[in-house]
Structure formats: structure tokens, C-alpha cells
N, CA, C and O atoms as CSV, one atom per row, in Angstrom:
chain,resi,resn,atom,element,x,y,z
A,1,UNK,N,N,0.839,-1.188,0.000
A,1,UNK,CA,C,0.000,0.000,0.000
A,1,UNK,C,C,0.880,1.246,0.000
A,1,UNK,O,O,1.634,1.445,0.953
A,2,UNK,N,N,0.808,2.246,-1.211
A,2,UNK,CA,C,1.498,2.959,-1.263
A,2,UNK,C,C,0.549,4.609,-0.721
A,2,UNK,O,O,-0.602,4.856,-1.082
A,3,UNK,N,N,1.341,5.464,0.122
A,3,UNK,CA,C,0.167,6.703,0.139
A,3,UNK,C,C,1.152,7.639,0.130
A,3,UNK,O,O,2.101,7.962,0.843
A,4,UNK,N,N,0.471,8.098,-1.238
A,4,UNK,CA,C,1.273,9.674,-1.353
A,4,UNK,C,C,0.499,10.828,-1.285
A,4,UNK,O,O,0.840,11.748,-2.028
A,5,UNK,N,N,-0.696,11.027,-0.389
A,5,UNK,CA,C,-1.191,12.036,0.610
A,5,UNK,C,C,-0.700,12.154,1.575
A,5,UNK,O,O,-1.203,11.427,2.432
A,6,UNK,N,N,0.470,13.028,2.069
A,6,UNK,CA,C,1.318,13.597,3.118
A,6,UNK,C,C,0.459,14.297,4.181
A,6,UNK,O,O,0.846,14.471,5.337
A,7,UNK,N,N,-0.581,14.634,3.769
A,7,UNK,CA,C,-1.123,15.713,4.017
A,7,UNK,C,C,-2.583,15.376,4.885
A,7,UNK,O,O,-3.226,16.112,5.634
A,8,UNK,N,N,-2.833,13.923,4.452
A,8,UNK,CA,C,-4.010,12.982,5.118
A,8,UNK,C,C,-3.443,12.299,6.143
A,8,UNK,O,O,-3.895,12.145,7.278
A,9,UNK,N,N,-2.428,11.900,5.683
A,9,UNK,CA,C,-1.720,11.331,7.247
A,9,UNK,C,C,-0.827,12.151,8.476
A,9,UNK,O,O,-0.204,11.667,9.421
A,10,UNK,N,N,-1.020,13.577,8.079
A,10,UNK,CA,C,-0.883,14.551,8.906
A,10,UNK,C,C,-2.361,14.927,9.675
A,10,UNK,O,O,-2.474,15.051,10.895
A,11,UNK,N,N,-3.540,15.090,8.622
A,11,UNK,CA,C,-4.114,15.117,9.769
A,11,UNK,C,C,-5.200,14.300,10.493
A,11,UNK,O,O,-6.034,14.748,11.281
A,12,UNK,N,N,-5.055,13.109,10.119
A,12,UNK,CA,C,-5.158,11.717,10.802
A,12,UNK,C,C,-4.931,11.598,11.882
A,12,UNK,O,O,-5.656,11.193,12.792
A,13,UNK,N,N,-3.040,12.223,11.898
A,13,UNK,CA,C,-2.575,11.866,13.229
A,13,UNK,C,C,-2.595,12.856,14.373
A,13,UNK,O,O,-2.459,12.698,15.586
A,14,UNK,N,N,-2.846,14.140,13.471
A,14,UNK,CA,C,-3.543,15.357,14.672
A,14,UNK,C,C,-4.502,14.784,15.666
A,14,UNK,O,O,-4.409,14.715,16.891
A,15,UNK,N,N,-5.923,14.189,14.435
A,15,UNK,CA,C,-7.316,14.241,15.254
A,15,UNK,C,C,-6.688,13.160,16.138
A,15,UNK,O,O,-6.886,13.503,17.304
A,16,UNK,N,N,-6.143,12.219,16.100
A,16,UNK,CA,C,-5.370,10.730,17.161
A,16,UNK,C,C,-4.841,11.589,17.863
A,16,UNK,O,O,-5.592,11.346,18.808
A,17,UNK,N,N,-4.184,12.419,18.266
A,17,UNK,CA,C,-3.752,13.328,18.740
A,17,UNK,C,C,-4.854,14.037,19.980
A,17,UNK,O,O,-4.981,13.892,21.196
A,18,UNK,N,N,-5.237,14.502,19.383
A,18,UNK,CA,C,-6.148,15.454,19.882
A,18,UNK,C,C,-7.390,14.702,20.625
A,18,UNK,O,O,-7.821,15.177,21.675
A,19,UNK,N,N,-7.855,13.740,20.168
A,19,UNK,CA,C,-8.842,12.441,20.708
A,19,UNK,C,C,-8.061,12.151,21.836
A,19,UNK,O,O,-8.740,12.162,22.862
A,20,UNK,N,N,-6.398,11.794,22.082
A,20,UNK,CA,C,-6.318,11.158,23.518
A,20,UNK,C,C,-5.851,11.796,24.379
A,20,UNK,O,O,-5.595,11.413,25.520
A,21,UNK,N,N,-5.598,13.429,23.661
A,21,UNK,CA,C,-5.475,14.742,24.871
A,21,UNK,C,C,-7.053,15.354,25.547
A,21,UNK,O,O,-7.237,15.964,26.600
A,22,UNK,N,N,-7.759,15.048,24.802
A,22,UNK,CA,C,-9.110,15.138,25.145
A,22,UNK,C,C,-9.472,14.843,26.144
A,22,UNK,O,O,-9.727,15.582,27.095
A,23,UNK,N,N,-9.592,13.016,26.027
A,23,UNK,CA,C,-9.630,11.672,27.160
A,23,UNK,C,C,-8.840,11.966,28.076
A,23,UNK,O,O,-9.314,11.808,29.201
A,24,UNK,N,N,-7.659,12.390,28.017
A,24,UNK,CA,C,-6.982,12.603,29.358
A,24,UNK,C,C,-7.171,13.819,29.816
A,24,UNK,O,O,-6.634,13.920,30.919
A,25,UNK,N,N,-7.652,14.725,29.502
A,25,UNK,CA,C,-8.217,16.359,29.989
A,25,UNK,C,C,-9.367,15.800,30.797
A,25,UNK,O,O,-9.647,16.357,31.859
A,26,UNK,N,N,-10.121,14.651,30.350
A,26,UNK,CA,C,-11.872,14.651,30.683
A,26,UNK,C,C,-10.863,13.602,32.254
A,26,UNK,O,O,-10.774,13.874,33.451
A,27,UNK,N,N,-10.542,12.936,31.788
A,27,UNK,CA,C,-10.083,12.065,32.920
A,27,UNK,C,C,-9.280,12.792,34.024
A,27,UNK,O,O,-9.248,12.064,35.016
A,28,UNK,N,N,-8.769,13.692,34.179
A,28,UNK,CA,C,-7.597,14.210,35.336
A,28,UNK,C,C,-9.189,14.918,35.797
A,28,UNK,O,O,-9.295,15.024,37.019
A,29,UNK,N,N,-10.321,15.370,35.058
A,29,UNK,CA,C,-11.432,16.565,35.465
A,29,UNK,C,C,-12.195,15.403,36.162
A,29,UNK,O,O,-13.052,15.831,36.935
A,30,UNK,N,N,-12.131,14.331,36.110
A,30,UNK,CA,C,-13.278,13.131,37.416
A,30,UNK,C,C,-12.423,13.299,38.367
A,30,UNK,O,O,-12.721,13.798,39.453
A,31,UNK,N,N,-11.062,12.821,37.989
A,31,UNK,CA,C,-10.213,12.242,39.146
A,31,UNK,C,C,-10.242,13.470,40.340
A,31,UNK,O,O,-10.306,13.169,41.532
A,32,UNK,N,N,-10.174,15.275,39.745
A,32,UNK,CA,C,-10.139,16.005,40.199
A,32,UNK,C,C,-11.509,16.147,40.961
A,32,UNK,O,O,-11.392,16.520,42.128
A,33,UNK,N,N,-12.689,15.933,40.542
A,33,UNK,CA,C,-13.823,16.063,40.767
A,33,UNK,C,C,-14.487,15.190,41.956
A,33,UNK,O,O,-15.441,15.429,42.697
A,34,UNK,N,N,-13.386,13.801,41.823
A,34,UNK,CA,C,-13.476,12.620,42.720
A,34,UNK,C,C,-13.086,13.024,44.405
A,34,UNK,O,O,-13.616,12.765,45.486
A,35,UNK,N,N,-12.058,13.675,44.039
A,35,UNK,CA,C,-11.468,14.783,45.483
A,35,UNK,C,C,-11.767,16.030,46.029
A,35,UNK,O,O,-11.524,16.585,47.100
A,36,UNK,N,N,-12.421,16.350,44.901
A,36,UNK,CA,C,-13.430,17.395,45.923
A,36,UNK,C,C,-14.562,16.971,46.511
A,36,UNK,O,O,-14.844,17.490,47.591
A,37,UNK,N,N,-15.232,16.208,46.093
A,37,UNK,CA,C,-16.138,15.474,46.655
A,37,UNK,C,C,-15.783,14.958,47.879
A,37,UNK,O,O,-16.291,15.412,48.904
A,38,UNK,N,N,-14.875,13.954,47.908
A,38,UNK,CA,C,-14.616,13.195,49.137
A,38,UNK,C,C,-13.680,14.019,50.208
A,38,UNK,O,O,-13.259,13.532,51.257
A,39,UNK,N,N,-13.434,15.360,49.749
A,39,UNK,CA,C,-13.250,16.135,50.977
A,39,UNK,C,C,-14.514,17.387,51.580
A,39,UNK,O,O,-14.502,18.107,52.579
A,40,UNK,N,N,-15.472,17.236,50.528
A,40,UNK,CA,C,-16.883,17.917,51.311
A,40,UNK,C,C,-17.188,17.021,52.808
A,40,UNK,O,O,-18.138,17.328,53.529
């Protein structure tokens, strides 16, 4: 398989990118959310 769109597999690997900075933004915001709670 040959791909000579440079330019698709740039931003392929952004949105992959950006999808598991997301997930880990949403995730540190429970974990954070988990500790305020359990210190009310």
C-alpha cells in the first residue's frame, strides 16, 4: 500500500492526537472532581 497524501496522514494523526489529549483532559477533570467530593 502505497500513500502519497502527506497531508491525510498529517491530519489523521492530529485528530489521534487530539482524541487522547481530550480523554486525558476529561479524565484528570473526574479524578479532580473525585477529590473534591470526598473532601466535602
Amino acid at each position: 500500500m502505497k500513500i502519497n497524501n502527506y497531508q491525510d496522514i498529517c491530519s489523521t494523526y492530529f485528530m489521534f492526537t487530539a482524541l487522547i489529549f481530550y480523554f486525558e483532559i476529561l479524565f484528570l477533570s473526574l479524578c479532580s472532581l473525585g477529590d473534591v467530593l470526598k473532601r466535602l
